[in-house]
Short mmCIF file of C-alpha atoms in Angstrom, two decimals:
data_model
loop_
_atom_site.label_atom_id
_atom_site.label_comp_id
_atom_site.label_asym_id
_atom_site.label_seq_id
_atom_site.Cartn_x
_atom_site.Cartn_y
_atom_site.Cartn_z
CA ALA V 13 -25.91 4.99 12.48
CA SER V 14 -25.97 8.74 12.06
CA PHE V 15 -26.95 10.89 14.99
CA ASN V 16 -25.76 14.11 13.30
CA ASP V 17 -28.10 14.29 10.28
CA PRO V 18 -28.62 18.03 9.59
CA THR V 19 -31.73 17.26 7.52
CA ARG V 20 -33.46 15.91 10.60
CA PHE V 21 -32.39 18.32 13.36
CA TYR V 22 -30.51 21.54 13.96
CA THR V 23 -28.06 20.42 16.64
CA GLY V 24 -25.85 17.34 16.68
CA ARG V 25 -27.03 14.42 18.77
CA VAL V 26 -25.01 12.04 20.89
CA ALA V 27 -25.67 8.40 21.67
CA LEU V 28 -23.74 5.91 23.81
CA LEU V 29 -24.03 2.12 23.88
CA ASN V 30 -22.52 0.18 26.78
CA LYS V 31 -22.50 -3.60 27.04
CA PHE V 32 -22.40 -5.26 30.44
CA ARG V 33 -21.55 -8.96 30.88
CA HIS V 34 -22.50 -10.88 34.02
CA LYS V 35 -19.30 -12.31 35.50
CA GLU V 36 -20.75 -15.66 36.48
CA ILE V 37 -23.22 -16.59 33.74
CA GLY V 38 -21.93 -14.44 30.84
CA THR V 39 -25.26 -12.86 29.90
CA VAL V 40 -24.77 -9.56 28.09
CA VAL V 41 -27.09 -6.58 28.41
CA ALA V 42 -26.66 -3.55 26.11
CA VAL V 43 -27.75 -0.20 27.55
CA GLY V 44 -28.11 2.78 25.24
CA ASN V 45 -28.23 6.42 26.24
CA VAL V 46 -29.36 9.12 23.82
CA HIS V 47 -30.12 12.82 23.77
CA LEU V 48 -33.06 13.10 21.38
CA ALA V 49 -33.86 16.04 19.14
CA GLY V 50 -35.71 18.85 20.86
CA GLY V 51 -34.93 21.69 23.22
CA LYS V 52 -34.28 25.35 22.54
CA TYR V 53 -32.60 25.21 19.12
CA ASP V 54 -34.32 22.19 17.64
CA GLU V 55 -37.74 23.48 18.67
CA ALA V 56 -37.20 26.64 16.67
CA VAL V 57 -36.63 24.49 13.58
CA GLY V 58 -39.12 21.85 14.67
CA LEU V 59 -42.01 24.27 15.00
CA GLU V 60 -41.81 24.77 11.23
CA GLN V 61 -42.44 21.03 10.88
CA SER V 62 -45.57 19.08 11.70
CA MET V 63 -45.82 17.12 14.88
CA VAL V 64 -45.70 13.98 12.73
CA GLU V 65 -42.27 15.00 11.36
CA ILE V 66 -40.95 15.78 14.85
CA LYS V 67 -42.10 12.38 16.12
CA GLU V 68 -40.57 10.68 13.06
CA THR V 69 -37.24 12.37 13.85
CA LYS V 70 -37.28 11.12 17.45
CA THR V 71 -38.33 7.64 16.36
CA TYR V 72 -35.52 7.62 13.79
CA LEU V 73 -32.94 8.30 16.50
CA LEU V 74 -34.34 5.61 18.80
CA ASP V 75 -34.45 3.09 15.92
CA GLN V 76 -30.79 3.77 15.17
CA LEU V 77 -29.83 3.01 18.76
CA VAL V 78 -31.90 -0.21 18.79
CA LYS V 79 -30.25 -1.28 15.49
CA LEU V 80 -26.91 -0.93 17.27
CA GLY V 81 -28.13 -3.57 19.74
CA ALA V 82 -29.55 -1.66 22.71
CA HIS V 83 -31.78 -3.77 25.01
CA ILE V 84 -32.51 -0.81 27.31
CA VAL V 85 -32.71 2.81 26.16
CA ALA V 86 -32.43 5.76 28.54
CA GLY V 87 -31.65 9.46 28.14
CA ASP V 88 -33.03 12.92 27.57
CA PHE V 89 -36.02 12.39 25.30
CA ASN V 90 -37.08 16.08 25.16
CA SER V 91 -40.84 16.54 25.27
CA ASP V 92 -42.62 17.83 22.18
CA ALA V 93 -42.94 21.63 22.08
CA LEU V 94 -46.72 21.47 21.86
CA ALA V 95 -47.27 18.56 24.23
#
């Protein structure tokens, strides 16, 4: 999964996936943490795009983390500039 796609956002993005296993029953829970596109630098680029494109970029990043196996996703989701 690529979180540093320059065609989708100006600044690089970071994601982390941790898996936790219950000691007694062995159940595994995967928790993902991501810093979505947005903020000062991405908004400057993002404002040239439509809100649909900005939402597609954020959805793309979340989809990539889910494809890696995240059951729970947390992080800095950055609100939309015009929201």
